[in-house]
PDB file of C-alpha atoms in Angstrom:
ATOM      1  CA  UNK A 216       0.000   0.000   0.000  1.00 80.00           C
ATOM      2  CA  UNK A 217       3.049   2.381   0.810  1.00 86.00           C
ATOM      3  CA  UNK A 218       4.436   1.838  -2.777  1.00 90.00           C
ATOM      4  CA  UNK A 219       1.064   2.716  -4.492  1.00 91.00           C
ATOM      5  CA  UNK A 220       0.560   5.900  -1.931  1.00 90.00           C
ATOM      6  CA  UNK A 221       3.862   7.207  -2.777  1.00 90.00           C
ATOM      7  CA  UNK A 222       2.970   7.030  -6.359  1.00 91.00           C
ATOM      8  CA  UNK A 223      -0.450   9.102  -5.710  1.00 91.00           C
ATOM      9  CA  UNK A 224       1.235  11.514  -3.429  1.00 91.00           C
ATOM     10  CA  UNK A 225       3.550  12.349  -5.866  1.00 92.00           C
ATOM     11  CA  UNK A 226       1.277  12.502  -8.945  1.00 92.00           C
ATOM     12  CA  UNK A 227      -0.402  15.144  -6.949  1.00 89.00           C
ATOM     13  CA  UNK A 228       3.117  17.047  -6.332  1.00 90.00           C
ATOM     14  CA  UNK A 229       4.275  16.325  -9.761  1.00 90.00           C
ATOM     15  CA  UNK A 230       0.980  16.686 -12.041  1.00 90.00           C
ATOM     16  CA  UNK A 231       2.491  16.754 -15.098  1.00 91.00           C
ATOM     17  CA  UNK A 232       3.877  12.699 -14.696  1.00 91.00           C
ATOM     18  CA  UNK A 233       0.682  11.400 -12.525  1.00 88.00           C
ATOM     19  CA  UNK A 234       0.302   9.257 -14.997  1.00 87.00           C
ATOM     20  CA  UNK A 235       3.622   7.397 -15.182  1.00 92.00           C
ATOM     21  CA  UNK A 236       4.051   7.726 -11.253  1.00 91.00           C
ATOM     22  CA  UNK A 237       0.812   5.720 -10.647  1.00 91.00           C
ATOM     23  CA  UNK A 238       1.563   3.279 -13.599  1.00 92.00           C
ATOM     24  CA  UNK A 239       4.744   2.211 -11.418  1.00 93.00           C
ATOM     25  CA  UNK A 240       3.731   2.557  -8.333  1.00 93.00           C
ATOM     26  CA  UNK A 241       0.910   0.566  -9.027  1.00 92.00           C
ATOM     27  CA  UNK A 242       2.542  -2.259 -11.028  1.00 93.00           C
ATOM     28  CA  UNK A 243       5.423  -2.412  -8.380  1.00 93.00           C
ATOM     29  CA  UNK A 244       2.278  -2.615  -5.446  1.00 92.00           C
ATOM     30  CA  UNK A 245       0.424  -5.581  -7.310  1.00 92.00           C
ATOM     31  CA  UNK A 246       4.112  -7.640  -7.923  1.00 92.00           C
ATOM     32  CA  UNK A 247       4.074  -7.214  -4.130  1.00 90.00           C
ATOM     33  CA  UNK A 248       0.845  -7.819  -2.591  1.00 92.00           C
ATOM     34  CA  UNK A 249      -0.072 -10.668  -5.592  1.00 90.00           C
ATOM     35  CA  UNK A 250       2.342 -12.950  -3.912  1.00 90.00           C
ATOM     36  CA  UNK A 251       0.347 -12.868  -0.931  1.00 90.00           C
ATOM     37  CA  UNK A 252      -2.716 -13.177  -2.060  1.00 91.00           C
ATOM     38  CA  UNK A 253      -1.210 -16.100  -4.087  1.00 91.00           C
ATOM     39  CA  UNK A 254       0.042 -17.567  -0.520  1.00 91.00           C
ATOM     40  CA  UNK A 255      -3.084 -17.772   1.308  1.00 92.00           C
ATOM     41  CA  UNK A 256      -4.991 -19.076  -1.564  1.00 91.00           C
ATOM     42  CA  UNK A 257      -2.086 -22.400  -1.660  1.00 92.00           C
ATOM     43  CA  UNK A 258      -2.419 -22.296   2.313  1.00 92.00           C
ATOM     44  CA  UNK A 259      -5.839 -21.818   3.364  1.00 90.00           C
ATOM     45  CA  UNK A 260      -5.281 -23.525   6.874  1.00 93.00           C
ATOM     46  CA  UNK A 261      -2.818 -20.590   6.803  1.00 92.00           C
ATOM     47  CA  UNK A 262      -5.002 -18.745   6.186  1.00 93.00           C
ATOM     48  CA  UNK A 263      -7.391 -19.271   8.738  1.00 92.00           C
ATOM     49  CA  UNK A 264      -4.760 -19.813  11.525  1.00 93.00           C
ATOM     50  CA  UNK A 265      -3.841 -15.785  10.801  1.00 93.00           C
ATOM     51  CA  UNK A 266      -7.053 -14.313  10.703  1.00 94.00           C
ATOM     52  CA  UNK A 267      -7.696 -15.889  14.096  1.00 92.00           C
ATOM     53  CA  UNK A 268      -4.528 -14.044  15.651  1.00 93.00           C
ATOM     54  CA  UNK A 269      -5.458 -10.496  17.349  1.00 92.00           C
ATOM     55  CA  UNK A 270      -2.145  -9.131  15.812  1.00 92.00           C
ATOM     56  CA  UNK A 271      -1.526 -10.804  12.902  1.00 92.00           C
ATOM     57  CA  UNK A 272      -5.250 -11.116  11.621  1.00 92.00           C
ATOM     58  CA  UNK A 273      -5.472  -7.406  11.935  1.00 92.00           C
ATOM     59  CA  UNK A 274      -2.226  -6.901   9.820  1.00 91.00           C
ATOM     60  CA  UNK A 275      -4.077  -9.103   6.847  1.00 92.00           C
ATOM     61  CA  UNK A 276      -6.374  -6.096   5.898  1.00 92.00           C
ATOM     62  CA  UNK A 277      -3.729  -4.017   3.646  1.00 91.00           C
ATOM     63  CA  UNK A 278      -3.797  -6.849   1.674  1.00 93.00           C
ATOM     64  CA  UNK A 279      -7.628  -6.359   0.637  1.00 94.00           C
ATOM     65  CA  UNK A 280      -6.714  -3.015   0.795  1.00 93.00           C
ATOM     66  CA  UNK A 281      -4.099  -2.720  -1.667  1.00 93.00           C
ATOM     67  CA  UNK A 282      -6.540  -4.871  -4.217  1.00 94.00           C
ATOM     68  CA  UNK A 283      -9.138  -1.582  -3.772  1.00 94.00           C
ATOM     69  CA  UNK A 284      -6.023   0.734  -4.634  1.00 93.00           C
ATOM     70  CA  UNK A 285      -5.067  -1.160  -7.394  1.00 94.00           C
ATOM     71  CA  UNK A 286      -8.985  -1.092  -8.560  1.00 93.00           C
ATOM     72  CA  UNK A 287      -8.949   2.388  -8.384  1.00 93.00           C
ATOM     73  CA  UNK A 288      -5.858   2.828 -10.838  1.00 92.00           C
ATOM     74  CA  UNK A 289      -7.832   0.414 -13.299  1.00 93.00           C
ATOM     75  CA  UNK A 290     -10.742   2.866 -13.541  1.00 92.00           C
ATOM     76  CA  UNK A 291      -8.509   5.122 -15.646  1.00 90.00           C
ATOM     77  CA  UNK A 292      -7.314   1.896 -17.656  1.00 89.00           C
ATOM     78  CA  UNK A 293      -9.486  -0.903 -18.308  1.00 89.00           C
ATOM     79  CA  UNK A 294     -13.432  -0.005 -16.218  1.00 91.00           C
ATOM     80  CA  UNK A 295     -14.343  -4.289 -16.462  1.00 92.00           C
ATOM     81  CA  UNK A 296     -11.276  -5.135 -15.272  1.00 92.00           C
ATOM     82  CA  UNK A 297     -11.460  -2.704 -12.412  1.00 92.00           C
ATOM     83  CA  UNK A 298     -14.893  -3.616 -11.346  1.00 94.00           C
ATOM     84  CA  UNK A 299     -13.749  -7.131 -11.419  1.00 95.00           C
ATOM     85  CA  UNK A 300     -10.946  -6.504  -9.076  1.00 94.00           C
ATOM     86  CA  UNK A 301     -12.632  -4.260  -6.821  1.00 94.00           C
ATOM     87  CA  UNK A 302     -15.949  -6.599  -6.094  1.00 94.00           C
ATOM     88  CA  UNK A 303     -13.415  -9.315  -5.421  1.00 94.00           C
ATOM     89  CA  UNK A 304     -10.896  -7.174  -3.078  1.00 95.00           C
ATOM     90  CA  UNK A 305     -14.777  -5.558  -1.271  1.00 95.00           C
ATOM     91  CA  UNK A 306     -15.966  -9.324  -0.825  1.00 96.00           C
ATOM     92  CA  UNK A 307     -12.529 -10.207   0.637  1.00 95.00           C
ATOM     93  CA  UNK A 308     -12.265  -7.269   3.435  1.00 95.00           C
ATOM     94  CA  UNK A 309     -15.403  -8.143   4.179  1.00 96.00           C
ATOM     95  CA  UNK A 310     -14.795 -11.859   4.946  1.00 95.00           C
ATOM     96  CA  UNK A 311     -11.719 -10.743   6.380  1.00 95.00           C
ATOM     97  CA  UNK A 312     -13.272  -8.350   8.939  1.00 96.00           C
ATOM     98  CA  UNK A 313     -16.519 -10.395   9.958  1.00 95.00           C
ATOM     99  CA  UNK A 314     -13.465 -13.680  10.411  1.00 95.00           C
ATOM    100  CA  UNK A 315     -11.234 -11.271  12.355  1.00 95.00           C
ATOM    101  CA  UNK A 316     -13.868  -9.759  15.038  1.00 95.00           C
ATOM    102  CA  UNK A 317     -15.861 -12.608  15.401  1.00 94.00           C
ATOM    103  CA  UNK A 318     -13.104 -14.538  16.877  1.00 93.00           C
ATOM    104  CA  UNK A 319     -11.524 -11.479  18.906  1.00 93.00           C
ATOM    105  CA  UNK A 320     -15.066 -10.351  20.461  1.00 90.00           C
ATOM    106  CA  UNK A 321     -15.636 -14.090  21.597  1.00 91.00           C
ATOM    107  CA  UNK A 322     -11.896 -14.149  22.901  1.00 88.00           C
ATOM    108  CA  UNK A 323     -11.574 -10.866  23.878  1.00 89.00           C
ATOM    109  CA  UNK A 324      -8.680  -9.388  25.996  1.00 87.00           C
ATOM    110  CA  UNK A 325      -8.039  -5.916  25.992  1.00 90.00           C
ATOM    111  CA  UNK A 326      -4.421  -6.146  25.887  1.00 89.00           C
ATOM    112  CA  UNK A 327      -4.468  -7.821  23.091  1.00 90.00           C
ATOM    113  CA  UNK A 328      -6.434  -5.085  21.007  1.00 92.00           C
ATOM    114  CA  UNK A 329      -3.947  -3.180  18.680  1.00 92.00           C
ATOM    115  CA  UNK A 330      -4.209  -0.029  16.408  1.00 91.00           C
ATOM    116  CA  UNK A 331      -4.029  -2.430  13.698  1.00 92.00           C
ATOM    117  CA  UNK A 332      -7.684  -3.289  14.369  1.00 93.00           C
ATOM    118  CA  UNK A 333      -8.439   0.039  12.851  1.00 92.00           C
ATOM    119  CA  UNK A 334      -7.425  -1.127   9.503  1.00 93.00           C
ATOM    120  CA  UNK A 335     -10.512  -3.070   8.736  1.00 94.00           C
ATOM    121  CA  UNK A 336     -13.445  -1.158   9.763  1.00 93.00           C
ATOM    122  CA  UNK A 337     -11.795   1.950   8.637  1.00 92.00           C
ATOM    123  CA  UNK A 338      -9.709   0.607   5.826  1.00 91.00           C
ATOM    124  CA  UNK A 339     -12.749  -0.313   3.783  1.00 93.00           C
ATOM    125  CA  UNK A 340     -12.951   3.490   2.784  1.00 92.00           C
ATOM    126  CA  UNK A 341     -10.051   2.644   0.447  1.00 92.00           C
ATOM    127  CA  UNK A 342     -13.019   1.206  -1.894  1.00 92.00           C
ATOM    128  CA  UNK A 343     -14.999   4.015  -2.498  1.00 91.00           C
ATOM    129  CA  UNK A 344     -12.013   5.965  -4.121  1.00 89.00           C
ATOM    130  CA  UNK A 345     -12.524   3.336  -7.267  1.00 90.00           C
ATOM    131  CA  UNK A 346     -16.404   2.929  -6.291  1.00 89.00           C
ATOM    132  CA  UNK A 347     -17.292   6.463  -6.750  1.00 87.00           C
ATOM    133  CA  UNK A 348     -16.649   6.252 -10.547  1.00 89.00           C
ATOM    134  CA  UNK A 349     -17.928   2.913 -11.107  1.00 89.00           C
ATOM    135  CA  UNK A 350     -20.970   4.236 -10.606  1.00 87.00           C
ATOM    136  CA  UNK A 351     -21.763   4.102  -6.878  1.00 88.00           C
ATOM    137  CA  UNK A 352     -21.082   7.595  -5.292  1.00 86.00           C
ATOM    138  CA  UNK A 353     -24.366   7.964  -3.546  1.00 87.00           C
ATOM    139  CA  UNK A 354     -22.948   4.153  -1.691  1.00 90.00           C
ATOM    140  CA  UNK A 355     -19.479   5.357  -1.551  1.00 89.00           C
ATOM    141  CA  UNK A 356     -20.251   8.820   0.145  1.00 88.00           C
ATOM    142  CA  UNK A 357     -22.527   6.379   2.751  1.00 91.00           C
ATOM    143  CA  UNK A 358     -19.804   3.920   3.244  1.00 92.00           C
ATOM    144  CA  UNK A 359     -17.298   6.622   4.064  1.00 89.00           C
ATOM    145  CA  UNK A 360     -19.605   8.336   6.622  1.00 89.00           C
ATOM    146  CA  UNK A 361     -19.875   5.094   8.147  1.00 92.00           C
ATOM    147  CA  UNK A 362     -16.049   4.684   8.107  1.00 92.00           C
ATOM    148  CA  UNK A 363     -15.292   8.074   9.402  1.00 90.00           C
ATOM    149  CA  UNK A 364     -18.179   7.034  11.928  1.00 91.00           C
ATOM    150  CA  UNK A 365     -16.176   3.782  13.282  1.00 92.00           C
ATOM    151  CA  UNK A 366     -12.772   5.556  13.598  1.00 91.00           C
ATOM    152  CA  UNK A 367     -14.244   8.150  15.804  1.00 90.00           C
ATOM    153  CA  UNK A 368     -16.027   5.528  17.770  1.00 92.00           C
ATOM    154  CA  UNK A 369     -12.807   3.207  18.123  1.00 92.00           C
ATOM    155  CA  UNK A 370     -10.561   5.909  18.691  1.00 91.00           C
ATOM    156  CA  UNK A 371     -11.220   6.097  22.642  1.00 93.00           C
ATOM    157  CA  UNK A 372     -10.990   2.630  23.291  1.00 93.00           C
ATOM    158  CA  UNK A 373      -7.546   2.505  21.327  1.00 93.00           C
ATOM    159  CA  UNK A 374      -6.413   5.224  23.165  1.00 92.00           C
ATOM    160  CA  UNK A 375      -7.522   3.808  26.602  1.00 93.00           C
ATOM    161  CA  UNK A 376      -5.732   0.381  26.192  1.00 92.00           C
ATOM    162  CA  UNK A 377      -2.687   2.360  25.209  1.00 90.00           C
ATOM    163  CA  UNK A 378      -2.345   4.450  27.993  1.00 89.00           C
ATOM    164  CA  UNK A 379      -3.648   2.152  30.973  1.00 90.00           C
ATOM    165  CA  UNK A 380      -3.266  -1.288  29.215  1.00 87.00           C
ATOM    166  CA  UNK A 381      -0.051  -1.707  29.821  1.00 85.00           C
ATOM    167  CA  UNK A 382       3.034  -1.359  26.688  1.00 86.00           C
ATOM    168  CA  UNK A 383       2.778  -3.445  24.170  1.00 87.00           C
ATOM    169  CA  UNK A 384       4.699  -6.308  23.045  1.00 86.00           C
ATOM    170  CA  UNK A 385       7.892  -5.475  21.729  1.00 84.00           C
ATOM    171  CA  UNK A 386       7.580  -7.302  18.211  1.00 83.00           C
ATOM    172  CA  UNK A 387       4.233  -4.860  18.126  1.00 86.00           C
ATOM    173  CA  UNK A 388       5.265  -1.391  19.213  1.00 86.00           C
ATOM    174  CA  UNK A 389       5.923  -0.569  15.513  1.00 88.00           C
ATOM    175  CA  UNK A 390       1.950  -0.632  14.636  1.00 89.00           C
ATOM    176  CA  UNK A 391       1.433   2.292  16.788  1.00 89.00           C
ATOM    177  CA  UNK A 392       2.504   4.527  13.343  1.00 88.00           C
ATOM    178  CA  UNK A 393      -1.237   2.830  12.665  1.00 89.00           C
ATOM    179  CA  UNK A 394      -2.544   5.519  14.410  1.00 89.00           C
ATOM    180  CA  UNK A 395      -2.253   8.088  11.714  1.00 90.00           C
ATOM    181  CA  UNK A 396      -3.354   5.905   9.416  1.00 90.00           C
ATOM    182  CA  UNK A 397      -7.269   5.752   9.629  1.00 90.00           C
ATOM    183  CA  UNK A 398      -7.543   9.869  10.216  1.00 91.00           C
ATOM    184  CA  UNK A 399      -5.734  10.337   7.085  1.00 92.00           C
ATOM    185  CA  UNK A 400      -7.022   7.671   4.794  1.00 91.00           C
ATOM    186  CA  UNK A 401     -10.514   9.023   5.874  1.00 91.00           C
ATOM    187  CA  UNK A 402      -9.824  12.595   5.025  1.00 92.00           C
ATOM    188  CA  UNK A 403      -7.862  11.748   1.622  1.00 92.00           C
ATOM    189  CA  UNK A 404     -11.151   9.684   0.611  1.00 90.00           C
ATOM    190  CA  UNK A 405     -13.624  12.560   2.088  1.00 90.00           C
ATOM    191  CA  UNK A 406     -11.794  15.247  -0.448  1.00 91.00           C
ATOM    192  CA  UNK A 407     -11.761  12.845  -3.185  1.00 88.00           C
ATOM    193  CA  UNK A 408     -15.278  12.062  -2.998  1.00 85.00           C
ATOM    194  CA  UNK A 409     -16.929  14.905  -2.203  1.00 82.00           C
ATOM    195  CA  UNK A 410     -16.601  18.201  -4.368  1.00 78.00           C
ATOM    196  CA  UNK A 411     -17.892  20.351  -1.562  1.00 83.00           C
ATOM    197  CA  UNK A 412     -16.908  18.935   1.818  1.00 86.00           C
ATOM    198  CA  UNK A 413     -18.027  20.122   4.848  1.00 88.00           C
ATOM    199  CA  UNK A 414     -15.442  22.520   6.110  1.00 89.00           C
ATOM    200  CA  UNK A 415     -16.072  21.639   9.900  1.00 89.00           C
ATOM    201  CA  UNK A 416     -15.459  18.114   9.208  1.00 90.00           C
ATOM    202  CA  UNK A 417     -12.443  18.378   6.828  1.00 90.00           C
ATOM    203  CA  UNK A 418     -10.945  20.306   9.711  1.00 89.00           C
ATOM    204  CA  UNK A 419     -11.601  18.402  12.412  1.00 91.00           C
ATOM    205  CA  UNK A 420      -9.992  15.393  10.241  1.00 92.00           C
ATOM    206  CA  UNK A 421      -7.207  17.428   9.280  1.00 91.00           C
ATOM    207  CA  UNK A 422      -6.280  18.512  12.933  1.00 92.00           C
ATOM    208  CA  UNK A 423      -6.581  14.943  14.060  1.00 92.00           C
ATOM    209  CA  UNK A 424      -4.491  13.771  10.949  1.00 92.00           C
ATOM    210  CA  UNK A 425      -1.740  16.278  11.450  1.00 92.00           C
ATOM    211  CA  UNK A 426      -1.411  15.640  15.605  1.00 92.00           C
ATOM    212  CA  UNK A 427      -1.382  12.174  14.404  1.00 91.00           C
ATOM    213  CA  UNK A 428       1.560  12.468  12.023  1.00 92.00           C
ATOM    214  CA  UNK A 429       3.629  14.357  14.493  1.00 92.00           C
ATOM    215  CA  UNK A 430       2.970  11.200  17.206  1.00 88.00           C
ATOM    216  CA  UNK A 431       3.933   9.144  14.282  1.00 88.00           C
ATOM    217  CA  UNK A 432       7.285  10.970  13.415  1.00 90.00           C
ATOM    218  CA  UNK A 433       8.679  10.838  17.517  1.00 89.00           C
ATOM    219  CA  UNK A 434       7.625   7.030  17.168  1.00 84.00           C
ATOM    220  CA  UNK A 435       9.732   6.974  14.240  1.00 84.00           C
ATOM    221  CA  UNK A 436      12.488   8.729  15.747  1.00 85.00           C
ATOM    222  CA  UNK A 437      12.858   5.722  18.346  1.00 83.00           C
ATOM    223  CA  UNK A 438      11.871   2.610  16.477  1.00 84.00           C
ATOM    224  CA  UNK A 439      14.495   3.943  13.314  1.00 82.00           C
ATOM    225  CA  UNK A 440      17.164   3.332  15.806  1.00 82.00           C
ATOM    226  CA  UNK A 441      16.166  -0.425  16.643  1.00 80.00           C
ATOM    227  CA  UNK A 442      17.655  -3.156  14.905  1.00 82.00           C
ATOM    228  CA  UNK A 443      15.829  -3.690  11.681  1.00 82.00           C
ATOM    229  CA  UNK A 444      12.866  -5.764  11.960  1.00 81.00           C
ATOM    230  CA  UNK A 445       9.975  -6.812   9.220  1.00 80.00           C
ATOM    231  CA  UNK A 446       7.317  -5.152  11.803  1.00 82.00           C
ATOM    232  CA  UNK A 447       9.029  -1.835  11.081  1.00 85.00           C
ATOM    233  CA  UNK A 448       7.208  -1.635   7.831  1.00 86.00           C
ATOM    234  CA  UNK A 449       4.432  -0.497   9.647  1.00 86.00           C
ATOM    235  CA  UNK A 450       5.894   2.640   9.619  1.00 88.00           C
ATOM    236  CA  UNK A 451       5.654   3.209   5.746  1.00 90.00           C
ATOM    237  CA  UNK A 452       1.812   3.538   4.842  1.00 90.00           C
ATOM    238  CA  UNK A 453       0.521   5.680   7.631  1.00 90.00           C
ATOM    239  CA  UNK A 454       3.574   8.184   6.943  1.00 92.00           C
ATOM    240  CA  UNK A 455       2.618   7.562   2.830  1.00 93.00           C
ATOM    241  CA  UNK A 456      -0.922   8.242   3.464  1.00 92.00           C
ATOM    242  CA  UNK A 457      -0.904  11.139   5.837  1.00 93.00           C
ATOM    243  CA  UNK A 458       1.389  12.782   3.144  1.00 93.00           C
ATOM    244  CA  UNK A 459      -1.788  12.006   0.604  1.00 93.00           C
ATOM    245  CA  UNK A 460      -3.982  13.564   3.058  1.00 93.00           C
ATOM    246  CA  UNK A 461      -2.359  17.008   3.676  1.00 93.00           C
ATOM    247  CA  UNK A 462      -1.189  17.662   0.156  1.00 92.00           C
ATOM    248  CA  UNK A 463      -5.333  16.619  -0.962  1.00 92.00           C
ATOM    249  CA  UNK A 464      -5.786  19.099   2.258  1.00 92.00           C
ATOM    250  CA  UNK A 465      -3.411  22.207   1.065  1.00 91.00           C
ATOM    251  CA  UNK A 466      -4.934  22.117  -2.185  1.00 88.00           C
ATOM    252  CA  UNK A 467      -8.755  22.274  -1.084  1.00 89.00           C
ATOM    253  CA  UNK A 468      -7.933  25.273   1.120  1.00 87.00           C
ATOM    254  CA  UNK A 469      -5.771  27.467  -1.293  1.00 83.00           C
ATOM    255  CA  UNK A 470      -8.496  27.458  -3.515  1.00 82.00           C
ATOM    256  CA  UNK A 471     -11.103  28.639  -0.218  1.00 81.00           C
ATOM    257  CA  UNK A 472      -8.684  30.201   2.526  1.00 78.00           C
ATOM    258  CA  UNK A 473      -5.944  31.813   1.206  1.00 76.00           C
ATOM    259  CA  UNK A 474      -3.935  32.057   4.776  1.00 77.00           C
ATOM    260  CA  UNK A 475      -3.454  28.217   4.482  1.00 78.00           C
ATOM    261  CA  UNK A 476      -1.643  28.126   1.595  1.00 77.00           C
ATOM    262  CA  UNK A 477       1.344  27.882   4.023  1.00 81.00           C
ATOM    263  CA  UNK A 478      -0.007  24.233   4.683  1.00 83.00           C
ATOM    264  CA  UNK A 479       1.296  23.225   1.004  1.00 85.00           C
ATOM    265  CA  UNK A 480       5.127  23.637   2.880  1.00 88.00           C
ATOM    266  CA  UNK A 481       3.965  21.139   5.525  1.00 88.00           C
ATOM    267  CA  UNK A 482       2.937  18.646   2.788  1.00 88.00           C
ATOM    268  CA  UNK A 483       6.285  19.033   0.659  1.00 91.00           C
ATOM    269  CA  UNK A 484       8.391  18.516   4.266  1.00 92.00           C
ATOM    270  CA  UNK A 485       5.783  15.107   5.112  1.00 92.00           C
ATOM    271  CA  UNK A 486       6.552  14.037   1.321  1.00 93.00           C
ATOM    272  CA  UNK A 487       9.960  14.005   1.658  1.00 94.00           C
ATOM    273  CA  UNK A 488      10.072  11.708   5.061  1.00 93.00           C
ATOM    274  CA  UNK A 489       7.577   9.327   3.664  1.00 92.00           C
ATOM    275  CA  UNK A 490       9.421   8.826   0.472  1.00 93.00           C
ATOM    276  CA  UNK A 491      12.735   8.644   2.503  1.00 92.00           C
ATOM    277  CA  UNK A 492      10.934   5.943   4.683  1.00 91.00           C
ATOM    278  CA  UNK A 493       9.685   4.062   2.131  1.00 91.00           C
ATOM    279  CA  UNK A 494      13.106   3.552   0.387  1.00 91.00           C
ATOM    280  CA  UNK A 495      15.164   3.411   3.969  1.00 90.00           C
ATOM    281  CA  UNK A 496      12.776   0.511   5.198  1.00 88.00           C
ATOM    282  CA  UNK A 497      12.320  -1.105   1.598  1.00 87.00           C
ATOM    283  CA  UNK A 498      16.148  -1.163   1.277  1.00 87.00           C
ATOM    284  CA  UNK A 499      16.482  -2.598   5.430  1.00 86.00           C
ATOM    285  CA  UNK A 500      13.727  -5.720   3.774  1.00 83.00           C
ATOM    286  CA  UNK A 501      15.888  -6.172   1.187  1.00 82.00           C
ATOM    287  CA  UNK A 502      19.492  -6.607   2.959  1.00 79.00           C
ATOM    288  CA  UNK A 503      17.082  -8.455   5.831  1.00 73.00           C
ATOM    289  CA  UNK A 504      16.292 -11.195   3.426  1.00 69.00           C
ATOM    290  CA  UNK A 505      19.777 -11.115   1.486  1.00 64.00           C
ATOM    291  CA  UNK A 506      17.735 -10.288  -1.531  1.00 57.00           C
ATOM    292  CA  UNK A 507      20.885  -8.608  -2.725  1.00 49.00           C
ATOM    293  CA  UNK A 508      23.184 -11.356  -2.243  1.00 54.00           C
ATOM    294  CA  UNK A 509      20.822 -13.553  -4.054  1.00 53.00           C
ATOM    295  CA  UNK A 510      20.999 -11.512  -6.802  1.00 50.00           C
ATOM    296  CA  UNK A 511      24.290 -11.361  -7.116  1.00 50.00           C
ATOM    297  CA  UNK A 512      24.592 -15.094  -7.021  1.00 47.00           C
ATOM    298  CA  UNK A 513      22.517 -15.163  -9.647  1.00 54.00           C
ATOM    299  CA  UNK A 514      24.272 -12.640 -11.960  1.00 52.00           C
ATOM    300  CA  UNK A 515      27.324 -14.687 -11.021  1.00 51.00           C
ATOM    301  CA  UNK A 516      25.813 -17.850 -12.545  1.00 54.00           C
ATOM    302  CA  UNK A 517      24.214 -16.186 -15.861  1.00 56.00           C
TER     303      UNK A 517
END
């Protein structure tokens, strides 16, 4: 999801190439979510032993996610194809979600609730971006009320287990960057969708999104110095989208309220660190997994 953000976010910084920024992005996010998807559908015990697990499970819902991004960039491209995909990637966060929380509500503990759980109540907005011009804006503008509904609603209990639960896990600290993930992914969707939002509402979305960030850049500031783990990747999307979200934000404003304008510097500055996170952490996976040194071996041989 990162990869295909980055893309976006820069297409909206760099007009003139949205175009070819989105057709990489996007074909570099399907080359690496596909293999997943192709994992689970070889494993489905695997499957099913995941979804069950109140960290794990929750982490499965970018997957579904990704799919809807993807979906959107089809619109532009091929409409059958992206209808395809995106009924297919909507049926799977679906099945996903109802799996996931009817197994954690009938085993619930509250220290094992994450910010990660946001991601599929909240990360179903992602399908109204390609939904709205397939034909279903009136649906899409419901859906993403409803979204924007459950973040607000979920934000107090996440918030409560953080600060009186106890810390968590140390494998699982890195998901707390999840935080600024729902805010922003709501408000990039609510400016997309709607030509003339509601100016209380893109605020209050906007302040939450931008506190959010901030809380996300002292995590990073910490976890950046640990020793390289896969969990950091957690770090990548929420920084990605929150960069989305303010430069969609900057732009709605300059053409409205002309003393925000100075918001557009905010969005260059959160552009830079995302893309520098994306390529610091993709390059840590890489040397992680020795996909380097494979590489090499293989040059060797050819």
């Amino acid at each position: 999801m990162a990869v295909i953000g980055l893309g976006i976010v820069w297409s909206l910084h760099l007009p003139s190439f949205a175009g070819q920024l989105q057709l990489v992005s996007t074909v570099i996010g399907a080359l690496l979510v596909l293999p997943v998807c192709g994992k689970y559908l070889l494993e489905p015990n695997r499957f099913l032993t995941d979804i069950k697990h109140p960290f794990y499970g929750s982490l499965m819902a970018p997957m579904s996610m990704s799919l809807m991004l993807i979906a959107d960039y089809l619109t532009q491209v091929h409409v059958e194809s992206a209808a395809v995909l995106l009924y297919s990637a909507f049926a799977l966060h679906l099945f996903m979600m109802v799996m996931f929380f009817s197994w954690q509500l009938t085993h619930f503990d509250m220290k094992q609730l994450y910010p990660s759980w946001f991601l599929y109540p909240v990360g179903i907005i992602s399908s109204t971006l390609a939904g709205s011009k397939l034909g279903f804006a009136a649906e899409s503008l419901q859906l993403m009320h409803i979204c924007i509904g459950a973040y607000f609603c979920m934000l107090p209990v996440i918030l409560y287990r953080l600060a009186f639960m106890g810390r968590l896990p140390k494998h699982c600290r890195p998901v707390v960057a999840i935080m600024a993930a729902p805010v922003n992914l709501s408000l990039s969707a609510y400016l997309t969708n709607f030509s003339d939002p509601n100016p209380v509402l893109a605020g209050a979305l906007g302040a939450v999104g931008i506190v959010m960030t901030i809380f996300v850049y002292l995590c990073c500031i910490s976890l950046l110095r640990q020793k390289f783990q896969p969990g950091l990747l957690a770090l990548t999307f929420p920084s990605v989208i929150s960069a989305v979200a303010i430069e969609k934000l900057s732009q709605w404003l300059a053409t409205r309220y002309e003393d925000w304008q100075w918001l557009s510097l905010f969005g260059a500055i959160e552009l830079f660190i995302a893309t520098s996170i994306v390529i610091w952490l993709s390059y840590q996976y890489a040397h992680h997994h020795r996909i380097f040194s494979i590489i090499k071996l293989r040059i060797a041989r050819t």
